[in-house]
Tab-separated table of C-alpha atoms in Angstrom:
chain	number	residue	atom	x	y	z
A	1001	MET	CA	23.738	-10.107	-6.851
A	1002	ALA	CA	21.668	-12.107	-9.313
A	1003	GLN	CA	18.877	-12.686	-6.869
A	1004	HIS	CA	17.870	-9.030	-6.966
A	1005	ALA	CA	16.878	-8.596	-10.589
A	1006	SER	CA	15.567	-5.173	-11.484
A	1007	MET	CA	11.826	-4.769	-11.352
A	1008	GLU	CA	9.737	-2.011	-12.814
A	1009	HIS	CA	6.936	-0.583	-10.735
A	1010	ARG	CA	4.144	0.657	-12.997
A	1011	SER	CA	1.079	0.338	-10.800
A	1012	PHE	CA	0.098	3.990	-10.848
A	1013	ALA	CA	-3.220	3.221	-12.561
A	1014	GLU	CA	-3.803	5.660	-15.409
A	1015	ALA	CA	-0.490	7.374	-14.748
A	1016	ALA	CA	1.463	4.196	-15.483
A	1017	ASP	CA	2.554	5.409	-18.923
A	1018	THR	CA	4.380	8.390	-17.472
A	1019	HIS	CA	5.664	7.144	-14.096
A	1020	HIS	CA	8.229	4.337	-14.225
A	1021	VAL	CA	10.320	3.423	-11.195
A	1022	THR	CA	12.929	0.658	-11.301
A	1023	LEU	CA	13.588	-1.213	-8.053
A	1024	ARG	CA	16.833	-3.171	-7.705
A	1025	THR	CA	17.505	-3.923	-4.043
A	1026	PRO	CA	15.624	-5.664	-1.219
A	1027	ALA	CA	15.319	-2.322	0.588
A	1028	GLU	CA	13.661	-0.736	-2.449
A	1029	LEU	CA	11.286	-3.683	-2.751
A	1030	ALA	CA	10.343	-3.417	0.928
A	1031	ASP	CA	9.800	0.328	0.588
A	1032	ALA	CA	7.463	-0.302	-2.369
A	1033	LEU	CA	5.065	-2.551	-0.471
A	1034	PRO	CA	2.812	0.138	1.087
A	1035	TYR	CA	2.464	1.795	-2.325
A	1036	LEU	CA	1.527	-1.504	-3.940
A	1037	LEU	CA	-1.215	-2.139	-1.376
A	1038	GLY	CA	-2.266	1.383	-0.460
A	1039	TYR	CA	-1.684	0.744	3.256
A	1040	ARG	CA	0.993	-0.587	5.613
A	1041	PRO	CA	0.392	-4.299	6.210
A	1042	GLU	CA	0.657	-5.875	9.650
A	1043	ASP	CA	0.806	-9.595	10.528
A	1044	SER	CA	0.500	-10.322	6.820
A	1045	ILE	CA	1.732	-12.578	4.050
A	1046	VAL	CA	1.793	-10.604	0.806
A	1047	LEU	CA	2.438	-12.052	-2.643
A	1048	VAL	CA	3.072	-9.796	-5.623
A	1049	ALA	CA	2.993	-11.138	-9.174
A	1050	LEU	CA	5.729	-10.227	-11.646
A	1051	HIS	CA	5.180	-10.247	-15.388
A	1052	ASP	CA	8.107	-10.486	-17.768
A	1053	GLN	CA	8.590	-7.378	-19.885
A	1054	GLY	CA	11.762	-7.246	-21.897
A	1055	GLY	CA	13.800	-9.079	-19.277
A	1056	ARG	CA	12.395	-7.005	-16.410
A	1057	GLY	CA	9.709	-7.931	-13.950
A	1058	ARG	CA	6.689	-5.660	-13.975
A	1059	PHE	CA	4.457	-5.698	-10.911
A	1060	GLY	CA	1.035	-7.241	-11.418
A	1061	GLY	CA	-1.630	-8.539	-9.056
A	1062	ARG	CA	-1.244	-8.596	-5.304
A	1063	ALA	CA	-2.708	-10.898	-2.667
A	1064	ARG	CA	-2.633	-10.645	1.133
A	1065	LEU	CA	-3.460	-13.074	3.913
A	1066	GLY	CA	-3.080	-12.802	7.651
A	1067	ILE	CA	-0.278	-14.913	9.096
A	1068	PRO	CA	-1.892	-17.910	10.822
A	1069	ALA	CA	-1.085	-18.107	14.520
A	1070	GLY	CA	-0.269	-21.832	14.377
A	1071	PRO	CA	2.604	-23.170	12.213
A	1072	ASP	CA	0.444	-26.190	11.370
A	1073	ASP	CA	-1.677	-23.900	9.213
A	1074	TRP	CA	1.201	-22.303	7.321
A	1075	ALA	CA	1.347	-24.833	4.481
A	1076	SER	CA	-2.363	-24.528	3.675
A	1077	ALA	CA	-2.199	-20.730	3.913
A	1078	ALA	CA	0.728	-20.613	1.492
A	1079	ARG	CA	-1.105	-22.927	-0.902
A	1080	GLN	CA	-4.293	-20.845	-0.731
A	1081	LEU	CA	-2.488	-17.561	-1.338
A	1082	ALA	CA	-0.312	-18.784	-4.210
A	1083	HIS	CA	-3.148	-20.577	-5.940
A	1084	GLY	CA	-5.511	-17.620	-5.530
A	1085	LEU	CA	-3.070	-15.108	-7.026
A	1086	VAL	CA	-2.096	-17.317	-9.968
A	1087	THR	CA	-5.662	-18.262	-10.885
A	1088	GLY	CA	-6.826	-14.672	-10.441
A	1089	SER	CA	-4.088	-13.446	-12.761
A	1090	GLU	CA	-5.008	-16.114	-15.305
A	1091	ARG	CA	-8.620	-14.943	-15.281
A	1092	ARG	CA	-7.348	-11.494	-16.157
A	1093	GLY	CA	-5.461	-12.962	-19.096
A	1094	ARG	CA	-1.863	-12.839	-17.884
A	1095	ARG	CA	-0.177	-15.540	-15.823
A	1096	PRO	CA	2.613	-14.437	-13.442
A	1097	ALA	CA	6.143	-15.297	-14.515
A	1098	GLN	CA	7.622	-14.829	-11.036
A	1099	MET	CA	6.660	-13.763	-7.532
A	1100	VAL	CA	7.892	-11.513	-4.734
A	1101	ALA	CA	6.870	-12.552	-1.211
A	1102	TYR	CA	6.695	-10.422	1.938
A	1103	LEU	CA	6.233	-11.510	5.556
A	1104	CYS	CA	5.331	-8.569	7.785
A	1105	GLN	CA	5.072	-9.011	11.534
A	1106	GLU	CA	6.192	-7.015	14.534
A	1107	PRO	CA	8.089	-8.753	17.367
A	1108	GLY	CA	6.158	-10.157	20.301
A	1109	LYS	CA	7.137	-9.717	23.916
A	1110	GLY	CA	10.772	-10.673	24.386
A	1111	GLU	CA	11.384	-11.049	20.644
A	1112	SER	CA	13.598	-9.139	18.254
A	1113	GLY	CA	13.098	-8.591	14.554
A	1114	ARG	CA	15.680	-11.262	13.812
A	1115	HIS	CA	13.793	-13.745	16.004
A	1116	VAL	CA	10.657	-13.037	13.984
A	1117	MET	CA	12.564	-13.611	10.750
A	1118	GLU	CA	13.876	-16.994	11.935
A	1119	ARG	CA	10.512	-18.050	13.334
A	1120	LEU	CA	8.803	-17.301	10.002
A	1121	ARG	CA	11.476	-18.968	7.859
A	1122	PRO	CA	9.437	-22.214	7.470
A	1123	LEU	CA	6.472	-20.126	6.278
A	1124	ALA	CA	8.674	-18.463	3.667
A	1125	GLN	CA	9.789	-21.921	2.536
A	1126	HIS	CA	6.181	-23.079	2.180
A	1127	ILE	CA	5.433	-20.042	0.014
A	1128	ARG	CA	8.453	-20.634	-2.197
A	1129	LEU	CA	7.498	-24.301	-2.585
A	1130	GLU	CA	3.862	-23.618	-3.502
A	1131	CYS	CA	4.770	-20.913	-6.014
A	1132	GLY	CA	7.386	-23.180	-7.551
A	1133	LEU	CA	4.806	-25.941	-7.998
A	1134	LEU	CA	2.683	-23.432	-9.933
A	1135	ASP	CA	5.643	-22.546	-12.164
A	1136	ALA	CA	5.818	-19.012	-10.729
A	1137	PRO	CA	9.067	-19.068	-8.719
A	1138	VAL	CA	9.704	-16.611	-5.899
A	1139	VAL	CA	12.651	-14.428	-6.896
A	1140	GLU	CA	12.705	-12.554	-3.588
A	1141	ALA	CA	11.196	-13.277	-0.186
A	1142	LEU	CA	11.504	-10.578	2.461
A	1143	CYS	CA	10.733	-10.393	6.148
A	1144	VAL	CA	9.892	-6.908	7.454
A	1145	SER	CA	9.953	-6.547	11.235
A	1146	ASP	CA	10.916	-3.951	13.835
A	1147	GLY	CA	11.980	-1.394	11.235
A	1148	ARG	CA	14.386	-3.790	9.508
A	1149	LEU	CA	14.244	-6.248	6.638
A	1150	TRP	CA	15.813	-9.597	5.828
A	1151	SER	CA	16.006	-11.572	2.589
A	1152	TYR	CA	15.294	-15.301	2.630
A	1153	CYS	CA	16.771	-15.661	-0.859
A	1154	CYS	CA	20.114	-13.902	-0.484
A	1155	THR	CA	22.821	-14.955	1.971
A	1156	GLY	CA	25.428	-12.396	0.934
A	1157	GLU	CA	26.757	-10.682	4.045
A	1158	ALA	CA	27.743	-7.601	2.059
A	1159	CYS	CA	24.212	-6.858	0.849
A	1160	CYS	CA	22.032	-8.813	3.292
A	1161	PRO	CA	23.742	-8.892	6.708
A	1162	ALA	CA	22.510	-11.163	9.481
A	1163	GLU	CA	21.323	-8.217	11.569
A	1164	GLY	CA	19.102	-7.077	8.701
A	1165	ILE	CA	18.891	-3.805	6.803
A	1166	ALA	CA	17.391	-0.729	8.419
A	1167	MET	CA	14.314	0.582	6.639
A	1168	GLY	CA	14.440	4.191	5.498
A	1169	LEU	CA	12.117	6.848	6.819
A	1170	PRO	CA	8.657	6.541	5.247
A	1171	GLY	CA	8.106	8.871	2.321
A	1172	THR	CA	11.790	9.602	1.600
A	1173	SER	CA	12.458	7.186	-1.282
A	1174	VAL	CA	12.326	7.819	-5.021
A	1175	LEU	CA	9.228	5.646	-5.210
A	1176	ALA	CA	7.529	7.705	-2.495
A	1177	ALA	CA	8.245	10.890	-4.436
A	1178	ALA	CA	6.897	9.375	-7.650
A	1179	ALA	CA	3.767	8.132	-5.854
A	1180	THR	CA	3.148	11.563	-4.341
A	1181	TYR	CA	3.555	13.166	-7.771
A	1182	ALA	CA	1.077	10.663	-9.217
A	1183	GLY	CA	-1.459	11.519	-6.508
A	1184	LEU	CA	-1.218	8.207	-4.637
A	1185	GLN	CA	-1.544	8.137	-0.872
A	1186	VAL	CA	-0.571	5.460	1.606
A	1187	ARG	CA	-3.131	5.125	4.340
A	1188	GLY	CA	-2.463	3.764	7.800
A	1189	THR	CA	-2.786	0.131	8.736
A	1190	LEU	CA	-5.707	-2.224	8.268
A	1191	ARG	CA	-6.201	-2.111	12.019
A	1192	GLU	CA	-6.810	1.626	11.825
A	1193	LEU	CA	-9.214	1.213	8.912
A	1194	ARG	CA	-11.185	-1.521	10.693
A	1195	ALA	CA	-11.407	0.596	13.823
A	1196	ARG	CA	-13.742	2.956	11.936
A	1197	LEU	CA	-16.179	0.082	11.446
A	1198	LEU	CA	-15.937	-1.802	14.741
A	1199	PRO	CA	-18.716	-1.560	17.347
A	1200	TRP	CA	-18.267	0.742	20.298
A	1201	GLU	CA	-16.694	-0.613	23.457
A	1202	THR	CA	-17.289	2.501	25.546
A	1203	ALA	CA	-19.835	3.268	28.237
A	1204	ALA	CA	-22.096	4.680	25.497
A	1205	ALA	CA	-22.446	1.150	24.102
A	1206	LEU	CA	-24.783	0.260	26.993
A	1207	ASP	CA	-27.086	3.153	26.119
A	1208	GLN	CA	-27.033	2.174	22.450
A	1209	GLU	CA	-27.873	-1.445	23.243
A	1210	ALA	CA	-30.773	-0.296	25.412
A	1211	ALA	CA	-32.008	1.850	22.519
A	1212	LEU	CA	-31.808	-1.162	20.197
A	1213	ASP	CA	-33.790	-3.253	22.687
A	1214	GLY	CA	-36.463	-0.583	22.877
A	1215	ALA	CA	-36.621	-0.098	19.122
A	1216	GLY	CA	-36.861	-3.846	18.620
A	1217	ARG	CA	-39.908	-4.109	20.857
A	1218	LYS	CA	-41.651	-1.431	18.815
A	1219	LEU	CA	-40.428	-2.118	15.273
A	1220	VAL	CA	-40.092	-5.878	14.918
A	1221	PRO	CA	-43.814	-6.626	15.359
A	1222	ARG	CA	-44.555	-3.942	12.757
A	1223	ILE	CA	-41.946	-5.340	10.354
A	1224	LEU	CA	-43.423	-8.820	10.697
A	1225	ASP	CA	-46.906	-7.494	9.935
A	1226	ASP	CA	-47.670	-7.372	6.219
A	1227	THR	CA	-49.707	-4.173	6.431
A	1228	SER	CA	-47.200	-2.134	8.448
A	1229	ARG	CA	-43.882	-3.400	7.063
A	1230	ALA	CA	-43.957	-0.958	4.160
A	1231	LEU	CA	-44.566	1.943	6.552
A	1232	VAL	CA	-41.473	0.954	8.562
A	1233	ALA	CA	-39.466	0.840	5.347
A	1234	ASP	CA	-40.636	4.328	4.377
A	1235	GLU	CA	-39.807	5.652	7.841
A	1236	THR	CA	-36.333	4.122	7.599
A	1237	MET	CA	-35.640	5.780	4.265
A	1238	VAL	CA	-36.926	9.151	5.462
A	1239	LEU	CA	-34.788	9.022	8.600
A	1240	ALA	CA	-31.698	7.936	6.655
A	1241	ARG	CA	-32.086	10.901	4.318
A	1242	GLN	CA	-32.450	13.266	7.253
A	1243	VAL	CA	-29.234	12.031	8.847
A	1244	MET	CA	-27.385	12.154	5.526
A	1245	ARG	CA	-28.497	15.755	5.056
A	1246	ARG	CA	-27.312	16.512	8.586
A	1247	TYR	CA	-23.912	15.012	7.761
A	1248	ALA	CA	-23.642	16.911	4.487
A	1249	GLU	CA	-24.318	20.235	6.214
A	1250	ALA	CA	-21.903	19.629	9.102
A	1251	PRO	CA	-18.624	21.609	8.971
A	1252	ALA	CA	-15.568	19.628	7.904
A	1253	VAL	CA	-13.005	18.497	10.485
A	1254	SER	CA	-9.495	17.136	9.974
A	1255	GLY	CA	-8.518	13.557	10.713
A	1256	THR	CA	-10.587	10.386	10.530
A	1257	LEU	CA	-10.852	10.030	14.302
A	1258	MET	CA	-12.325	13.496	14.757
A	1259	ALA	CA	-14.564	13.080	11.700
A	1260	ASP	CA	-16.011	9.822	13.007
A	1261	GLY	CA	-16.510	11.369	16.439
A	1262	ARG	CA	-18.424	14.272	14.904
A	1263	ASP	CA	-20.638	11.886	12.940
A	1264	ASP	CA	-21.366	9.903	16.104
A	1265	GLU	CA	-22.415	13.082	17.902
A	1266	LEU	CA	-24.830	13.933	15.064
A	1267	LEU	CA	-26.615	10.566	15.334
A	1268	GLU	CA	-28.917	9.902	18.289
A	1269	HIS	CA	-29.082	6.441	19.896
A	1270	THR	CA	-32.758	6.085	19.004
A	1271	GLU	CA	-32.119	7.125	15.396
A	1272	ALA	CA	-29.288	4.627	15.031
A	1273	ALA	CA	-31.430	1.863	16.525
A	1274	ALA	CA	-34.327	2.554	14.160
A	1275	LEU	CA	-32.031	2.606	11.120
A	1276	ILE	CA	-30.142	-0.552	12.086
A	1277	LEU	CA	-33.347	-2.527	12.564
A	1278	GLY	CA	-34.999	-0.997	9.497
A	1279	LEU	CA	-32.070	-2.037	7.287
A	1280	GLN	CA	-32.512	-5.672	8.335
A	1281	ASP	CA	-35.342	-5.684	5.807
A	1282	ARG	CA	-33.415	-6.596	2.682
A	1283	THR	CA	-35.655	-4.685	0.290
A	1284	THR	CA	-35.037	-1.495	2.279
A	1285	ARG	CA	-31.311	-2.263	2.373
A	1286	ASP	CA	-31.229	-2.781	-1.388
A	1287	TRP	CA	-32.919	0.556	-1.997
A	1288	ALA	CA	-30.408	2.280	0.273
A	1289	ALA	CA	-27.631	0.812	-1.879
A	1290	ALA	CA	-28.455	3.296	-4.655
A	1291	TRP	CA	-26.943	6.140	-2.611
A	1292	MET	CA	-23.680	5.183	-4.266
A	1293	GLU	CA	-22.410	8.135	-6.291
A	1294	GLY	CA	-22.412	11.889	-6.624
A	1295	ASP	CA	-23.326	14.043	-3.651
A	1296	GLU	CA	-25.167	11.165	-1.974
A	1297	ALA	CA	-22.211	8.776	-1.724
A	1298	GLY	CA	-20.127	10.626	0.872
A	1299	PRO	CA	-22.869	11.169	3.480
A	1300	ALA	CA	-24.209	7.658	2.864
A	1301	LEU	CA	-20.800	6.074	3.498
A	1302	ARG	CA	-20.429	8.077	6.703
A	1303	LEU	CA	-23.860	6.921	7.844
A	1304	TRP	CA	-23.177	3.248	7.134
A	1305	ARG	CA	-19.887	3.464	9.055
A	1306	ALA	CA	-21.629	5.125	11.994
A	1307	LEU	CA	-24.365	2.474	12.044
A	1308	ALA	CA	-21.780	-0.324	11.960
A	1309	ARG	CA	-20.171	1.218	15.050
A	1310	ARG	CA	-23.570	1.171	16.800
A	1311	CYS	CA	-24.156	-2.596	16.360
A	1312	VAL	CA	-23.022	-3.219	19.914
A	1313	GLY	CA	-23.339	-6.107	22.341
A	1314	SER	CA	-25.739	-8.825	21.247
A	1315	TYR	CA	-26.507	-6.921	18.030
A	1316	GLY	CA	-23.194	-7.745	16.355
A	1317	GLU	CA	-24.822	-9.767	13.583
A	1318	HIS	CA	-26.979	-6.783	12.641
A	1319	ALA	CA	-23.798	-5.047	11.439
A	1320	ALA	CA	-23.845	-7.171	8.274
A	1321	ALA	CA	-26.295	-4.768	6.581
A	1322	PRO	CA	-24.521	-1.421	7.239
A	1323	LEU	CA	-21.097	-3.002	6.665
A	1324	THR	CA	-22.220	-4.371	3.306
A	1325	LEU	CA	-23.607	-0.981	2.318
A	1326	ALA	CA	-20.352	0.685	3.410
A	1327	GLY	CA	-18.367	-1.803	1.339
A	1328	TRP	CA	-20.568	-1.265	-1.706
A	1329	VAL	CA	-20.378	2.542	-1.581
A	1330	ALA	CA	-16.601	2.402	-1.041
A	1331	TRP	CA	-16.202	0.090	-4.048
A	1332	SER	CA	-18.530	2.216	-6.162
A	1333	THR	CA	-16.503	5.346	-5.392
A	1334	GLY	CA	-13.139	3.705	-6.136
A	1335	ASP	CA	-11.884	2.790	-2.646
A	1336	GLU	CA	-11.277	-0.931	-3.108
A	1337	LEU	CA	-9.278	-1.196	0.113
A	1338	GLU	CA	-12.118	-0.097	2.401
A	1339	ALA	CA	-14.581	-2.015	0.250
A	1340	ARG	CA	-12.788	-5.328	0.760
A	1341	GLU	CA	-12.319	-4.756	4.474
A	1342	ALA	CA	-15.926	-3.699	5.076
A	1343	LEU	CA	-17.303	-6.620	3.072
A	1344	ALA	CA	-14.980	-9.055	4.850
A	1345	MET	CA	-16.182	-7.673	8.188
A	1346	ALA	CA	-19.798	-8.076	7.041
A	1347	LEU	CA	-19.102	-11.729	6.327
A	1348	GLY	CA	-17.462	-11.993	9.721
A	1349	ALA	CA	-20.671	-10.698	11.298
A	1350	ASP	CA	-22.783	-13.103	9.225
A	1351	PRO	CA	-20.969	-15.614	6.958
A	1352	GLU	CA	-24.245	-16.418	5.175
A	1353	TYR	CA	-25.008	-12.835	4.171
A	1354	LEU	CA	-25.335	-13.360	0.436
A	1355	PHE	CA	-25.251	-9.711	-0.668
A	1356	ALA	CA	-21.867	-9.276	1.035
A	1357	ARG	CA	-20.562	-12.512	-0.467
A	1358	LEU	CA	-21.547	-11.468	-3.985
A	1359	LEU	CA	-19.985	-8.024	-3.686
A	1360	HIS	CA	-16.836	-9.358	-1.995
A	1361	GLN	CA	-16.315	-11.885	-4.777
A	1362	ALA	CA	-16.898	-9.302	-7.500
A	1363	CYS	CA	-14.547	-6.775	-5.881
A	1364	ASN	CA	-11.787	-9.342	-5.368
A	1365	GLU	CA	-12.087	-10.536	-8.955
A	1366	GLY	CA	-11.534	-7.011	-10.237
A	1367	LEU	CA	-14.967	-6.633	-11.834
A	1368	ASP	CA	-16.192	-3.185	-12.802
A	1369	PRO	CA	-18.791	-1.846	-10.340
A	1370	GLU	CA	-20.342	0.174	-13.162
A	1371	SER	CA	-22.458	-2.824	-14.168
A	1372	VAL	CA	-24.021	-2.841	-10.698
A	1373	ARG	CA	-24.407	0.942	-10.694
A	1374	ARG	CA	-26.142	0.798	-14.060
A	1375	CYS	CA	-28.621	-1.752	-12.730
A	1376	LEU	CA	-29.307	0.357	-9.638
A	1377	ARG	CA	-29.834	3.516	-11.691
A	1378	THR	CA	-32.256	1.775	-14.040
A	1379	GLU	CA	-34.317	0.263	-11.258
A	1380	ARG	CA	-34.373	3.516	-9.322
A	1381	GLN	CA	-35.766	5.341	-12.334
A	1382	GLU	CA	-38.289	2.583	-12.953
A	1383	ARG	CA	-39.395	2.591	-9.345
A	1384	GLU	CA	-39.860	6.366	-9.372
A	1385	ARG	CA	-42.006	6.081	-12.494
A	1386	CYS	CA	-44.028	3.276	-10.931
A	1387	GLY	CA	-44.404	5.310	-7.753
A	1388	ARG	CA	-46.206	8.132	-9.576
A	1389	SER	CA	-48.651	5.816	-11.311
A	1390	VAL	CA	-49.295	3.793	-8.167
A	1391	SER	CA	-49.920	6.969	-6.186
A	1392	GLU	CA	-52.534	7.995	-8.730
A	1393	GLN	CA	-54.158	4.548	-8.456
A	1394	GLY	CA	-54.261	4.855	-4.675
A	1395	GLU	CA	-55.953	8.276	-4.848
A	1396	GLN	CA	-58.542	7.009	-7.331
A	1397	ALA	CA	-59.194	3.950	-5.160
A	1398	ALA	CA	-59.640	6.118	-2.081
A	1399	GLU	CA	-62.280	8.179	-3.877
A	1400	ALA	CA	-64.069	4.928	-4.747
A	1401	GLY	CA	-63.977	3.758	-1.129
A	1402	CYS	CA	-61.214	1.172	-1.622
A	1403	THR	CA	-57.963	0.825	0.285
A	1404	GLU	CA	-54.505	0.771	-1.247
A	1405	THR	CA	-54.197	-2.898	-0.294
A	1406	ASP	CA	-57.392	-3.686	-2.183
A	1407	VAL	CA	-55.931	-2.181	-5.358
A	1408	LEU	CA	-52.363	-3.466	-5.142
A	1409	ALA	CA	-52.650	-6.794	-3.347
A	1410	PRO	CA	-54.971	-9.025	-5.324
A	1411	GLU	CA	-56.049	-12.243	-3.670
A	1412	GLY	CA	-53.375	-14.931	-3.739
A	1413	THR	CA	-50.428	-12.515	-3.969
A	1414	THR	CA	-47.577	-13.407	-1.649
A	1415	GLU	CA	-44.539	-11.507	-0.460
A	1416	PRO	CA	-41.152	-12.742	-1.808
A	1417	VAL	CA	-38.896	-14.425	0.749
A	1418	VAL	CA	-35.137	-14.611	0.254
A	1419	ASP	CA	-32.900	-17.504	1.204
A	1420	ASP	CA	-29.546	-15.859	2.012
A	1421	ALA	CA	-27.817	-19.220	1.624
A	1422	ALA	CA	-28.794	-19.442	-2.029
A	1423	ALA	CA	-25.661	-18.572	-3.962
A	1424	PRO	CA	-25.576	-17.657	-7.668
A	1425	PRO	CA	-23.730	-19.711	-10.268
A	1426	PRO	CA	-19.921	-19.411	-9.990
A	1427	GLY	CA	-18.518	-16.302	-11.629
A	1428	SER	CA	-21.744	-14.321	-11.594
A	1429	ALA	CA	-21.621	-10.749	-10.290
A	1430	ALA	CA	-23.931	-9.110	-7.801
A	1431	SER	CA	-26.960	-7.373	-9.233
A	1432	PRO	CA	-28.647	-5.699	-6.256
A	1433	ALA	CA	-31.908	-3.886	-6.185
A	1434	ALA	CA	-32.132	-0.149	-6.396
A	1435	THR	CA	-32.890	2.563	-3.885
A	1436	SER	CA	-35.228	5.512	-4.014
A	1437	ALA	CA	-36.447	8.302	-1.838
A	1438	PRO	CA	-39.278	7.375	0.533
A	1439	ALA	CA	-42.574	6.860	-1.255
A	1440	GLU	CA	-46.097	5.611	-0.735
A	1441	VAL	CA	-46.732	2.407	1.151
A	1442	ALA	CA	-48.684	1.043	-1.793
A	1443	ARG	CA	-45.759	1.571	-4.171
A	1444	ARG	CA	-43.334	-0.186	-1.844
A	1445	ARG	CA	-45.631	-3.184	-1.447
A	1446	ARG	CA	-46.082	-3.412	-5.212
A	1447	ARG	CA	-42.366	-3.132	-5.847
A	1448	ALA	CA	-41.510	-5.727	-3.206
A	1449	ARG	CA	-43.832	-8.283	-4.776
A	1450	ARG	CA	-42.521	-7.552	-8.233
A	1451	ALA	CA	-38.780	-7.336	-7.689
A	1452	GLY	CA	-37.848	-9.201	-4.525
A	1453	THR	CA	-34.395	-8.339	-3.179
A	1454	ALA	CA	-30.839	-8.157	-4.406
A	1455	GLU	CA	-30.300	-11.846	-3.793
A	1456	ASP	CA	-33.398	-12.734	-5.832
A	1457	ARG	CA	-32.026	-10.980	-8.889
A	1458	ALA	CA	-28.396	-11.930	-8.367
A	1459	GLY	CA	-28.904	-15.632	-8.966
A	1460	THR	CA	-31.105	-18.665	-8.565
A	1461	THR	CA	-31.542	-20.851	-5.544
A	1462	ALA	CA	-28.599	-23.202	-5.154
A	1463	PRO	CA	-29.230	-26.936	-5.564
A	1464	GLY	CA	-30.380	-28.469	-2.307
A	1465	HIS	CA	-31.736	-25.185	-0.912
A	1466	THR	CA	-35.381	-24.277	-0.552
A	1467	ARG	CA	-36.847	-20.889	0.071
A	1468	PRO	CA	-38.338	-20.729	3.572
A	1469	SER	CA	-41.872	-19.573	4.088
A	1470	GLY	CA	-40.852	-17.529	7.096
A	1471	ALA	CA	-39.097	-17.699	10.420
A	1472	GLY	CA	-39.983	-17.657	14.084
A	1473	THR	CA	-40.369	-14.481	16.029
A	1474	GLY	CA	-38.810	-15.523	19.309
A	1475	LYS	CA	-35.604	-14.246	20.842
A	1476	ALA	CA	-33.798	-17.436	19.906
A	1477	ALA	CA	-34.383	-16.700	16.239
A	1478	GLY	CA	-32.836	-13.261	16.601
A	1479	ARG	CA	-29.626	-14.659	17.968
A	1480	ARG	CA	-29.389	-17.572	15.534
A	1481	ARG	CA	-26.950	-17.032	12.669
A	1482	GLY	CA	-28.820	-15.646	9.687
A	1483	ALA	CA	-32.219	-15.887	11.379
A	1484	SER	CA	-34.849	-14.104	9.329
A	1485	GLY	CA	-38.491	-13.199	9.495
A	1486	ALA	CA	-40.885	-12.530	6.680
A	1487	ALA	CA	-39.490	-10.809	3.593
A	1488	GLY	CA	-35.902	-11.353	4.704
A	1489	VAL	CA	-35.969	-9.438	7.979
A	1490	ARG	CA	-33.323	-10.176	10.616
A	1491	LEU	CA	-34.967	-10.428	14.011
A	1492	GLY	CA	-33.459	-8.623	16.967
A	1493	ARG	CA	-33.060	-9.398	20.625
A	1494	GLY	CA	-36.197	-7.448	21.449
A	1495	ASP	CA	-38.496	-9.436	19.124
A	1496	ALA	CA	-42.064	-10.129	20.166
A	1497	GLU	CA	-42.528	-13.401	21.975
A	1498	GLY	CA	-44.027	-16.178	19.900
A	1499	GLU	CA	-43.032	-19.364	18.118
A	1500	ARG	CA	-39.327	-20.188	17.908
A	1501	GLY	CA	-38.527	-20.760	14.355
A	1502	GLY	CA	-29.058	-18.881	10.243
A	1503	GLY	CA	-8.578	-13.469	2.005
A	1504	GLU	CA	-8.405	-10.765	-0.306
A	1505	ALA	CA	-6.713	-10.239	-3.673
A	1506	ARG	CA	-6.101	-7.429	-6.068
């Protein structure tokens, strides 16, 4: 059975030198897929690169794409996936020698697994053709459906019967045992992971939307006012820390569903509304991004997930900020799977959200998040130092009869405004701003003028783009894609009336 050459699975990260598993049959290859991805794919095309090592294929990079609903899109999807995996591998210094392809889809109503296999056969052919054109031939293409598997490359009835091969029970193979020994875990499906980040669709969603409307009427005029915006930012940071402390002190519960339910119970509708709207200010959001490691990371990630679930109804676009923060913290703490999904969902909420685009690109390209963490740590320390000196200046000015604004906002100073559509040069990594504990209004105003936001420091304005001087304050602006107010603030449905002014790989 020449088609089923032996392949060595050595993707156990640091444990790769001590855990070698050789896979020889289609069934063993199919069983390996969840361990290669870290989850069980659904409705997915998956390509896995093979690198030649002494006549054996060693698993390399992986790429996944949802199966397009229309067959007319299959050729372009196959081309995108093959090209993305090959070029990504080349950037990492090692071009794939061969490929293994998987098509995973459960039967629809009235279908069987075999019907799915036959229906997807043209898609498998497109994948084999595109990989062949890139000189990375597909040595095995498998369809996994309804608990069975089929090979598109082998027609031997003895090894690959027409009725397919029954999949073994999950967790009973040699590879499963080796993965367990190495400390690897297979999570559920992507659908289950996304469910933790999707907005509520329960009766409580109406109460949350009403709270967001009420908070918008109170907060948006303050955010748009230069003198009160910094106070709103401080209040947002204080409240976020309070909720994080509440989460950290809560007793542990088992299971993600129960854990998320507990976190939802610990967060009031009015608190969630204030935090969601406060994080639309990009400077505040950037500072919150520094809760990325140590004891702060876990409660912060739980809070960002909870806030994403509260972006209900007409506030769906507001989820871009908490989803991006959730993706960043997940990436920073080593969970690339949740990071990619959260960042992809952030881009789904707002395709022009630059911070999410930068992080998503960096995560997919396999960059080390430590460079971003180092930047955040440095700026956090600098901001804390500046905060002490600015506080002293404010006290001295008060004794002299001056206001903080008089000291820190000399005539002619303007607030920085971010154009979210301004992308950095290709290949550059995100370099977001840092976070700190709440501090004086004067310090925040000074820091905002000096540093701008994550997008300011991540790159320059793209050719053809100009930085806007502001945006309207009407309801229409709040619903427009990427609509922003002063200092990069997304406007909500409850804005004050006024003028009407925007695939993954491993």
